[in-house]
Tab-separated table of C-alpha atoms in Angstrom:
chain	number	residue	atom	x	y	z
A	1	MET	CA	0.000	0.000	0.000
A	2	SER	CA	1.407	3.376	-0.939
A	3	GLY	CA	1.995	6.093	1.627
A	4	GLU	CA	-0.908	8.131	0.322
A	5	ALA	CA	-3.257	5.115	0.409
A	6	ARG	CA	-2.179	4.377	3.990
A	7	LYS	CA	-2.821	7.990	4.988
A	8	LYS	CA	-6.290	7.860	3.414
A	9	LEU	CA	-7.090	4.584	5.185
A	10	ARG	CA	-5.895	6.032	8.510
A	11	SER	CA	-8.187	9.007	7.960
A	12	GLN	CA	-11.082	6.696	7.229
A	13	MET	CA	-10.358	4.691	10.366
A	14	HIS	CA	-10.698	7.936	12.333
A	15	ASP	CA	-14.109	8.400	10.719
A	16	PHE	CA	-14.874	4.755	11.505
A	17	ARG	CA	-14.764	5.659	15.217
A	18	ARG	CA	-17.042	8.692	14.890
A	19	ARG	CA	-20.801	8.691	15.247
A	20	PRO	CA	-22.524	8.525	11.843
A	21	GLU	CA	-24.445	11.743	12.531
A	22	ASP	CA	-21.145	13.566	13.134
A	23	LEU	CA	-19.854	12.793	9.635
A	24	ASN	CA	-20.408	15.047	6.659
A	25	PRO	CA	-21.865	13.459	3.493
A	26	GLU	CA	-18.461	13.152	1.794
A	27	ARG	CA	-16.955	11.267	4.741
A	28	THR	CA	-20.030	9.053	5.012
A	29	GLN	CA	-19.738	8.181	1.321
A	30	ALA	CA	-16.017	7.471	1.700
A	31	LEU	CA	-16.796	5.072	4.558
A	32	GLU	CA	-19.518	3.375	2.528
A	33	ASP	CA	-17.013	2.940	-0.327
A	34	LEU	CA	-14.600	1.342	2.147
A	35	PHE	CA	-17.361	-0.958	3.389
A	36	GLU	CA	-17.970	-2.123	-0.188
A	37	LYS	CA	-14.304	-3.152	-0.360
A	38	VAL	CA	-14.222	-4.622	3.176
A	39	PRO	CA	-17.784	-5.710	4.069
A	40	SER	CA	-16.843	-6.995	7.535
A	41	LEU	CA	-15.866	-3.437	8.551
A	42	GLY	CA	-19.319	-2.255	7.506
A	43	THR	CA	-20.949	-4.985	9.576
A	44	ILE	CA	-18.907	-4.062	12.638
A	45	TYR	CA	-19.557	-0.355	12.147
A	46	HIS	CA	-23.324	-0.673	11.780
A	47	LEU	CA	-23.767	-3.188	14.606
A	48	ARG	CA	-21.645	-1.059	16.889
A	49	TRP	CA	-23.786	2.011	16.344
A	50	GLU	CA	-26.988	-0.030	16.678
A	51	ALA	CA	-25.806	-1.162	20.120
A	52	THR	CA	-24.871	2.419	21.017
A	53	LYS	CA	-28.330	3.568	19.944
A	54	ILE	CA	-29.854	1.102	22.412
A	55	PHE	CA	-27.853	2.601	25.274
A	56	ASP	CA	-28.713	6.127	24.161
A	57	SER	CA	-32.442	5.636	23.684
A	58	ALA	CA	-33.884	2.643	25.539
A	59	PRO	CA	-36.318	4.128	28.060
A	60	ASN	CA	-36.162	1.345	30.635
A	61	ARG	CA	-34.634	-1.972	31.618
A	62	ALA	CA	-37.292	-4.174	29.976
A	63	GLU	CA	-37.097	-2.380	26.635
A	64	ALA	CA	-33.289	-2.420	26.762
A	65	SER	CA	-33.322	-6.157	27.425
A	66	ARG	CA	-35.616	-6.752	24.439
A	67	LEU	CA	-33.539	-4.529	22.153
A	68	LEU	CA	-30.255	-6.129	23.248
A	69	GLU	CA	-31.683	-9.606	22.658
A	70	ASP	CA	-32.704	-8.482	19.157
A	71	TRP	CA	-29.204	-7.077	18.632
A	72	ILE	CA	-27.677	-10.414	19.663
A	73	VAL	CA	-29.851	-12.235	17.123
A	74	GLN	CA	-28.812	-9.743	14.459
A	75	ALA	CA	-25.112	-10.148	15.366
A	76	ARG	CA	-25.352	-13.931	15.239
A	77	GLU	CA	-26.897	-13.748	11.761
A	78	THR	CA	-23.681	-12.241	10.425
A	79	GLU	CA	-20.853	-14.543	9.423
A	80	MET	CA	-18.613	-13.027	12.087
A	81	ASP	CA	-17.638	-14.540	15.439
A	82	TRP	CA	-19.456	-12.360	17.968
A	83	GLU	CA	-19.679	-15.154	20.550
A	84	PRO	CA	-16.875	-13.896	22.864
A	85	PHE	CA	-18.593	-10.501	23.043
A	86	ILE	CA	-22.076	-12.026	23.415
A	87	THR	CA	-20.800	-14.318	26.179
A	88	MET	CA	-19.351	-11.324	28.015
A	89	LEU	CA	-22.649	-9.484	27.541
A	90	LYS	CA	-24.663	-12.418	28.897
A	91	ASN	CA	-22.271	-12.949	31.828
A	92	ASN	CA	-22.771	-9.307	32.854
A	93	TRP	CA	-26.420	-9.037	31.798
A	94	GLU	CA	-27.872	-7.824	35.111
A	95	GLY	CA	-25.146	-5.248	35.648
A	96	ILE	CA	-25.511	-3.944	32.109
A	97	LEU	CA	-29.289	-3.681	32.431
A	98	ALA	CA	-28.882	-1.884	35.767
A	99	TYR	CA	-27.547	1.075	33.768
A	100	PHE	CA	-31.024	1.626	32.334
A	101	GLU	CA	-32.577	2.129	35.779
A	102	GLU	CA	-30.619	5.249	36.747
A	103	ARG	CA	-28.406	5.875	33.689
A	104	LYS	CA	-25.323	6.134	35.853
A	105	SER	CA	-22.027	4.512	35.077
A	106	SER	CA	-18.890	3.799	37.040
A	107	GLY	CA	-16.940	6.129	34.737
A	108	PRO	CA	-15.995	8.723	37.398
A	109	VAL	CA	-14.792	6.015	39.793
A	110	GLU	CA	-12.832	4.288	37.029
A	111	GLY	CA	-11.231	7.619	36.153
A	112	LEU	CA	-10.223	8.147	39.770
A	113	ASN	CA	-8.759	4.633	39.932
A	114	THR	CA	-6.733	5.301	36.789
A	115	LYS	CA	-5.436	8.572	38.223
A	116	ILE	CA	-4.343	6.760	41.400
A	117	ARG	CA	-2.537	4.088	39.341
A	118	VAL	CA	-0.645	6.839	37.498
A	119	VAL	CA	0.342	8.417	40.826
A	120	LEU	CA	1.533	5.032	42.082
A	121	ARG	CA	3.697	4.531	38.984
A	122	ARG	CA	5.168	8.023	39.312
A	123	SER	CA	5.785	7.498	43.015
A	124	TYR	CA	8.288	4.685	42.678
A	125	GLY	CA	10.774	5.007	45.497
A	126	ILE	CA	8.524	6.778	47.988
A	127	GLN	CA	9.101	4.971	51.256
A	128	SER	CA	6.522	6.654	53.458
A	129	LEU	CA	2.901	5.631	53.132
A	130	THR	CA	1.876	9.046	54.477
A	131	THR	CA	3.794	10.748	51.666
A	132	LEU	CA	2.143	8.478	49.114
A	133	TRP	CA	-1.349	9.259	50.450
A	134	THR	CA	-0.544	12.979	50.416
A	135	ARG	CA	0.643	12.727	46.809
A	136	ILE	CA	-2.573	10.945	45.819
A	137	LEU	CA	-4.664	13.576	47.624
A	138	LEU	CA	-2.834	16.395	45.856
A	139	ASP	CA	-3.264	14.791	42.435
A	140	VAL	CA	-6.911	13.893	42.821
A	141	ASN	CA	-7.979	17.056	44.607
A	142	TRP	CA	-10.357	17.676	41.673
A	143	ALA	CA	-12.406	14.781	43.053
A	144	ALA	CA	-13.717	17.127	45.757
A	145	LYS	CA	-15.389	19.202	43.052
A	146	LYS	CA	-16.955	16.137	41.451
A	147	LEU	CA	-17.788	14.125	44.562
A	148	GLY	CA	-18.392	16.869	47.100
A	149	PRO	CA	-16.164	16.104	50.119
A	150	THR	CA	-13.501	18.523	51.237
A	151	VAL	CA	-9.812	17.650	51.334
A	152	ALA	CA	-10.091	17.367	55.118
A	153	GLU	CA	-12.934	14.843	54.766
A	154	ILE	CA	-10.926	12.877	52.216
A	155	ARG	CA	-7.937	12.885	54.596
A	156	GLY	CA	-10.208	11.554	57.353
A	157	PHE	CA	-11.457	8.831	55.064
A	158	VAL	CA	-7.886	7.971	54.048
A	159	ASN	CA	-6.883	7.785	57.729
A	160	GLN	CA	-9.755	5.360	58.363
A	161	ILE	CA	-8.594	3.191	55.453
A	162	GLN	CA	-5.013	3.294	56.738
A	163	LYS	CA	-6.105	2.247	60.249
A	164	HIS	CA	-8.226	-0.559	58.893
A	165	PHE	CA	-5.469	-1.994	56.695
A	166	SER	CA	-2.477	-1.145	58.879
A	167	GLY	CA	-2.096	-4.760	59.985
A	168	CYS	CA	-2.329	-6.091	56.444
A	169	TYR	CA	0.935	-4.775	55.022
A	170	THR	CA	4.525	-4.734	56.123
């Protein structure tokens, strides 16, 4: 593949990740041309956005369950191996459907966990647990704005965690 063809494909792959409604007509047509050349990409693209539409629009748990079951049937009708994904979906069915009750996700908590992992990697060599906790508190201070507690309350919570686990580590 020439350099220019690779650049064009890379550009199309960027469009592949965008919502269909966010694409202008030229980009949509370019993707459709790509899907004619590589039909499996078209299948993945359309099924992906159908699943996303369910999460964006299903009004309740029962309707979401029905729509997801229909999506699974549709995915199985393709010649692609969706079974690992469908198995994961079925194994986590209740948790996934719970989203439709309150439309809340664990995204903020996952983001906080990721931030703490980054702090831990950067803190290699810190020998004092107190220093490590302080570093984490400084780096995730934005959590107070999102979650509500003050830094003092977070420190109190951290102290409770430290007391609880103090006998568990050496």
